[in-house]
Tab-separated table of C-alpha atoms in Angstrom:
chain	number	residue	atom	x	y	z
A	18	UNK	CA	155.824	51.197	94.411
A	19	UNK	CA	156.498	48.538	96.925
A	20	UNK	CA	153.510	47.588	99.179
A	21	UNK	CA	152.800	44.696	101.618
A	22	UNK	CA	152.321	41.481	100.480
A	23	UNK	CA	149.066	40.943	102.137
A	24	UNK	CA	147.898	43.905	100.421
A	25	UNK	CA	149.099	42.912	96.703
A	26	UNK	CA	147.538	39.212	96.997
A	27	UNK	CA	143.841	40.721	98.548
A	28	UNK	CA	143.893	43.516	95.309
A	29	UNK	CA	144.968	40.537	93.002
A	30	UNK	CA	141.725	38.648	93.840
A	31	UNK	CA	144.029	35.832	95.399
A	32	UNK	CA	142.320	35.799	98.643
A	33	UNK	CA	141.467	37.989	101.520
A	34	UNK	CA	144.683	39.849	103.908
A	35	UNK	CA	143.910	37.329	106.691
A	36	UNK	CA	143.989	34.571	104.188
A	37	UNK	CA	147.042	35.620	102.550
A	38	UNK	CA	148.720	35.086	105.988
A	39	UNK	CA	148.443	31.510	105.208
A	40	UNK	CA	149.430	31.317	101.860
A	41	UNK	CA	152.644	32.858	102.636
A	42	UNK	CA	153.092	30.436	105.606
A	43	UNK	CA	152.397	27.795	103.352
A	44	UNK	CA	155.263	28.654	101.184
A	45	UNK	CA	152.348	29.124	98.088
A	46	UNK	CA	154.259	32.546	97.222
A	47	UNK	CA	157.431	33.849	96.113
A	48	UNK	CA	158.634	36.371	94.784
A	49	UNK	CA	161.125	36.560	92.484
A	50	UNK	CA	162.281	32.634	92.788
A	51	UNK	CA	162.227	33.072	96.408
A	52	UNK	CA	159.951	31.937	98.769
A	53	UNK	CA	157.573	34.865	100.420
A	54	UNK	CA	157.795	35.942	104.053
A	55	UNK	CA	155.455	37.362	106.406
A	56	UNK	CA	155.620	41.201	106.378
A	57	UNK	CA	157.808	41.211	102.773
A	58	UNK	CA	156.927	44.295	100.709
A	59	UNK	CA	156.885	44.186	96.795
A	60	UNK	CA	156.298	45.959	93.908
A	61	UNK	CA	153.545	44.011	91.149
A	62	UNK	CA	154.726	46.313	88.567
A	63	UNK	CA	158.394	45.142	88.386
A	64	UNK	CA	158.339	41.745	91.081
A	65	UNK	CA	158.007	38.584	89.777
A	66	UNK	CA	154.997	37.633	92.231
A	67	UNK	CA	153.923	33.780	91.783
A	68	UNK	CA	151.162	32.110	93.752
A	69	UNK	CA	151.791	27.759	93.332
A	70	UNK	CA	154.355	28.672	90.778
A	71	UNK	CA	151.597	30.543	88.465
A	72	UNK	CA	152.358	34.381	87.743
A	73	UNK	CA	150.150	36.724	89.850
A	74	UNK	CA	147.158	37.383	87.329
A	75	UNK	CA	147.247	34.341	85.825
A	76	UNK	CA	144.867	31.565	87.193
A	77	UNK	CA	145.461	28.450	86.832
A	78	UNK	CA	142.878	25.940	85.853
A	79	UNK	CA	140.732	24.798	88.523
A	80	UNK	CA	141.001	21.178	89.819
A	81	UNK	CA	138.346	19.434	92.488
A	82	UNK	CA	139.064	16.267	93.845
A	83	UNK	CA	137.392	14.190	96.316
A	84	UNK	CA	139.482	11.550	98.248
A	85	UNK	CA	138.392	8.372	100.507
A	86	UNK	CA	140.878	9.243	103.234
A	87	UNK	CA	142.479	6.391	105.210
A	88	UNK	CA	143.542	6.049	109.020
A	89	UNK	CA	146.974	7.075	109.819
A	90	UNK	CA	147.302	9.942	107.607
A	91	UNK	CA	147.060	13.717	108.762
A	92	UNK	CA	145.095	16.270	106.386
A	93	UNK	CA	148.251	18.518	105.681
A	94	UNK	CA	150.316	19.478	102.854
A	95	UNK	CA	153.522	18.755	104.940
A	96	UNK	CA	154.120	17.512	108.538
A	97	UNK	CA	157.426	18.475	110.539
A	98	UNK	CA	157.407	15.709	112.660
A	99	UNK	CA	157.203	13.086	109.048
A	100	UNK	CA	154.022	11.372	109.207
A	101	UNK	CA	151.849	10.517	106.003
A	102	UNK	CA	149.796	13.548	104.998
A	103	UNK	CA	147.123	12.903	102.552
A	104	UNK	CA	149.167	14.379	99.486
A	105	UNK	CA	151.186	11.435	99.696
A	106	UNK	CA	147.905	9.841	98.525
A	107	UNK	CA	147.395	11.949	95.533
A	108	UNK	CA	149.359	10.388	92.676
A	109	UNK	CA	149.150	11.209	89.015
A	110	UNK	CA	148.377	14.725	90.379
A	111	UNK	CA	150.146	17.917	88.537
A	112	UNK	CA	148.253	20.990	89.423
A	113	UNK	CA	148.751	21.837	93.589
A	114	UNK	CA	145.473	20.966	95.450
A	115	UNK	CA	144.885	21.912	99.246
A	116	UNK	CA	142.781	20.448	101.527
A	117	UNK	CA	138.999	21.969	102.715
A	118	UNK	CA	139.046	21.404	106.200
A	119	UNK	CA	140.473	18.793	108.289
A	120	UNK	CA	139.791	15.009	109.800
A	121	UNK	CA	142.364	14.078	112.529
A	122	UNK	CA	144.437	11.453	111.880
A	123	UNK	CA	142.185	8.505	113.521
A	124	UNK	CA	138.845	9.874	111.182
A	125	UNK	CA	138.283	8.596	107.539
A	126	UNK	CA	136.419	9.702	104.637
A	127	UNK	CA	135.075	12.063	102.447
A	128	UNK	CA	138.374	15.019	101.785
A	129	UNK	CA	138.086	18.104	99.100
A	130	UNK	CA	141.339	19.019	97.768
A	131	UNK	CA	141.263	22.155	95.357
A	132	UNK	CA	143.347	25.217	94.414
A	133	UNK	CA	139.940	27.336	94.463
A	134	UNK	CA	140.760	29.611	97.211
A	135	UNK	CA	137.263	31.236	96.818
A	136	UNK	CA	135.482	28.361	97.000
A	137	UNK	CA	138.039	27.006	99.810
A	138	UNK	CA	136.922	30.191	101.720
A	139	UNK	CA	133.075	29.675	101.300
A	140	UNK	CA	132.784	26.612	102.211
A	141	UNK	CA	134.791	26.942	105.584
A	142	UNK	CA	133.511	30.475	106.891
A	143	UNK	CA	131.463	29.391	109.519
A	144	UNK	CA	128.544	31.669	108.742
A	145	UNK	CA	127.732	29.001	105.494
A	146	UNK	CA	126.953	26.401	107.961
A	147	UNK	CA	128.028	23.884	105.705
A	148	UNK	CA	126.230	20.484	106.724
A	149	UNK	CA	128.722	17.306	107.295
A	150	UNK	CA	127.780	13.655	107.696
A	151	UNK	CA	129.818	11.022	109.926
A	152	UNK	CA	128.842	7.023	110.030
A	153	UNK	CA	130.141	6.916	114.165
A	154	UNK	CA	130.963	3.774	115.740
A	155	UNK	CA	130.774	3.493	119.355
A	156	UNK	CA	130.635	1.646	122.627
A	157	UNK	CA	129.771	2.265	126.237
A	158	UNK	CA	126.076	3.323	127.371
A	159	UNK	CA	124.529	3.622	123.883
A	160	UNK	CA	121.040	3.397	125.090
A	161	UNK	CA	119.187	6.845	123.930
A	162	UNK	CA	123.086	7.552	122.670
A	163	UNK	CA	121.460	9.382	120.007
A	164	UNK	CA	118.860	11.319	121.740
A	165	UNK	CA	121.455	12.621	124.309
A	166	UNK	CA	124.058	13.727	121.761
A	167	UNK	CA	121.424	15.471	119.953
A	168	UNK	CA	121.052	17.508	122.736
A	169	UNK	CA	124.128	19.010	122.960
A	170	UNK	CA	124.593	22.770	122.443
A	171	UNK	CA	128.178	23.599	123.386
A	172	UNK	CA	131.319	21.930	122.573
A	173	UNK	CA	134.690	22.623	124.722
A	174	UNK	CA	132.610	26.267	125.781
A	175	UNK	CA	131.959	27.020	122.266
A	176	UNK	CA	128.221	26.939	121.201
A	177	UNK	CA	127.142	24.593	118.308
A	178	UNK	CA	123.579	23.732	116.933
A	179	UNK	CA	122.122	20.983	117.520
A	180	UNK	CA	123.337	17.443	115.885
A	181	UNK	CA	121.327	15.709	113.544
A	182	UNK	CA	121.864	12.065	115.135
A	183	UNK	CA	120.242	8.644	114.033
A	184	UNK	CA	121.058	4.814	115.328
A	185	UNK	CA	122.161	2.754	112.344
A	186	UNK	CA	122.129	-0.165	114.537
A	187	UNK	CA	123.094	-1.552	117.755
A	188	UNK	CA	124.816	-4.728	119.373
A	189	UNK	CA	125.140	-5.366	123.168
A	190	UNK	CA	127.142	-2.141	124.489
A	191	UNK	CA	128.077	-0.919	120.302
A	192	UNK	CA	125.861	1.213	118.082
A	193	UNK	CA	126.324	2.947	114.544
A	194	UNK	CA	125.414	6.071	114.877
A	195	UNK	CA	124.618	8.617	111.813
A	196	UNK	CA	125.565	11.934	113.323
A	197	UNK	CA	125.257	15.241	110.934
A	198	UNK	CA	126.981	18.161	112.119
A	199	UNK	CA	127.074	22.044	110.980
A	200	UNK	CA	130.199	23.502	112.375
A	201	UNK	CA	133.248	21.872	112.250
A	202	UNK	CA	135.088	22.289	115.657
A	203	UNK	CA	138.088	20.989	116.395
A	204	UNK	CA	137.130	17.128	116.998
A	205	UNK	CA	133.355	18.099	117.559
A	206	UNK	CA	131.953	14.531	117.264
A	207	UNK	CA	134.920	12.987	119.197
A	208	UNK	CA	134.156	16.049	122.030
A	209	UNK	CA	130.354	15.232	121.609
A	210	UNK	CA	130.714	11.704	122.415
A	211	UNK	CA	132.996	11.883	125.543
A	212	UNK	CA	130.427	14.231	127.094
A	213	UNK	CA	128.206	10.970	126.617
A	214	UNK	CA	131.026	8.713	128.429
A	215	UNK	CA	130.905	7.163	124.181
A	216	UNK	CA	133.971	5.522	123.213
A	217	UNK	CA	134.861	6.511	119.248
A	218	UNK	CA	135.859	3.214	117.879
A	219	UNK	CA	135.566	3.891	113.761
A	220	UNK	CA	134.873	7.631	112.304
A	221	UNK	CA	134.170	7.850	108.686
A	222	UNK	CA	132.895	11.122	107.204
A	223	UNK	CA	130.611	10.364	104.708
A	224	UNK	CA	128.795	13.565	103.098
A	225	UNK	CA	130.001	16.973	102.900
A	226	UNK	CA	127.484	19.553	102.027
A	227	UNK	CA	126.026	18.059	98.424
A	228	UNK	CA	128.815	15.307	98.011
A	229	UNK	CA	128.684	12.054	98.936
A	230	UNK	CA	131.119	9.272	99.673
A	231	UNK	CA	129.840	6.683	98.065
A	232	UNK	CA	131.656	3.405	96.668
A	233	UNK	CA	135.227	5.169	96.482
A	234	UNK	CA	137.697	3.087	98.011
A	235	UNK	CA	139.433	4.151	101.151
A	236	UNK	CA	143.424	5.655	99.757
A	237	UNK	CA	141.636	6.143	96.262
A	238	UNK	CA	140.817	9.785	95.007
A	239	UNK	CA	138.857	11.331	91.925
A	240	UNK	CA	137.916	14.113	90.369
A	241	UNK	CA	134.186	15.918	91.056
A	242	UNK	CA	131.877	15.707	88.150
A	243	UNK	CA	130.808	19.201	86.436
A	244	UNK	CA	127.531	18.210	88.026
A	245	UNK	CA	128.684	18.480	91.667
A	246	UNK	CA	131.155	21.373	91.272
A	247	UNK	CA	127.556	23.098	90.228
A	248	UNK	CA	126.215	22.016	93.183
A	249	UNK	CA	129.375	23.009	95.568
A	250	UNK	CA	129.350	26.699	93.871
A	251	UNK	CA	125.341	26.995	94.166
A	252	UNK	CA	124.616	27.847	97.639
């Protein structure tokens, strides 16, 4: 019996309806060697139903990577209008990854690519309040820069709680700022410091949740240690 997509993928375990939106969208599914559309119906008894190319009910294996992302490049799978998107970083790389969030194309650091929706899903629902460290450059009046950003409670009329903000150090009318964040709205820190007349010169995320940046160099990816995927999946 034919049903809706959206319906097939969410009983499959594949993600939730809303979710499944995207995954369509994304061109992730097709069925029968042809890619999905929003709104198709199909029947899982006698469709050939394939999420990344795997059969529905088959998982593939799970891959984690972490990636030192550089300026210029946009945290998509594709982009219509042709820029660099950070798969074009990921060489060597068989199984499809997708990326956990976002940093605009002017921020660096710290990216999670996987193919674990569930985990994809955890980590971005906003009620997890997953904790995210930036190393901020910035110029302008940076005297008490990081007192005043940490007193910030709304960003573009949405609320946010308060920012976790430390001076690294500080030269004439520039300071490196530390600034730990809980949300994730669209270009909080870069909102957060034009309410402070800040100019962002240099954003570099450098923790997300339990993973850390460290000494990867900036283009270069690898993947998570068993260690860390623990820690990602033990909240």
């Amino acid at each position: 019996m034919k049903e809706r997509l959206q319906k097939i993928l969410s009983a499959a375990g594949v993600c939730s309806r809303r979710a499944s939106e995207t995954y369509i969208t994304a061109g992730r599914i097709t069925i029968n060697g042809e890619m999905a559309q929003l709104g198709q119906q199909a029947d899982p008894e006698t469709d050939d139903i394939r999420v990344d190319g795997v059969p529905l009910g088959q998982k593939p294996e799970a891959v984690y990577l972490m990636l030192n992302k550089p300026r210029g490049y946009v945290t998509t799978v594709s982009d219509e209008q042709g820029r660099k998107t950070v798969m074009d970083l990921l060489t060597g790389i068989q199984t499809r990854v997708y990326p956990v969030g976002r940093l605009d194309r002017d921020s660096e650091g710290l990216l999670l690519l996987t193919n674990d929706g569930a985990l994809t899903q955890r980590l971005l629902h906003p009620s997890h309040e997953v904790s995210k460290e930036y190393r901020v450059t910035v110029s302008g009046p940076v005297e008490h820069a990081a007192e005043r950003l940490g007193r910030i409670r709304d960003v573009a009329g949405l609320p946010i709680r308060p920012a976790e903000v430390r001076q690294l150090s500080r030269q004439g009318n520039r300071a490196e700022l530390s600034i730990t964040i809980h949300e994730g709205r669209n270009r909080q820190i870069r909102r957060m410091c034009a309410q402070c007349d800040l100019e962002v010169l240099r954003l570099q995320r450098v923790r997300e949740h339990c993973l850390e940046l460290g000494t990867l160099p900036s283009g270069r990816w690898r993947y998570l240690t068993p260690a860390e995927i623990a820690a990602l999946k033990d909240e």
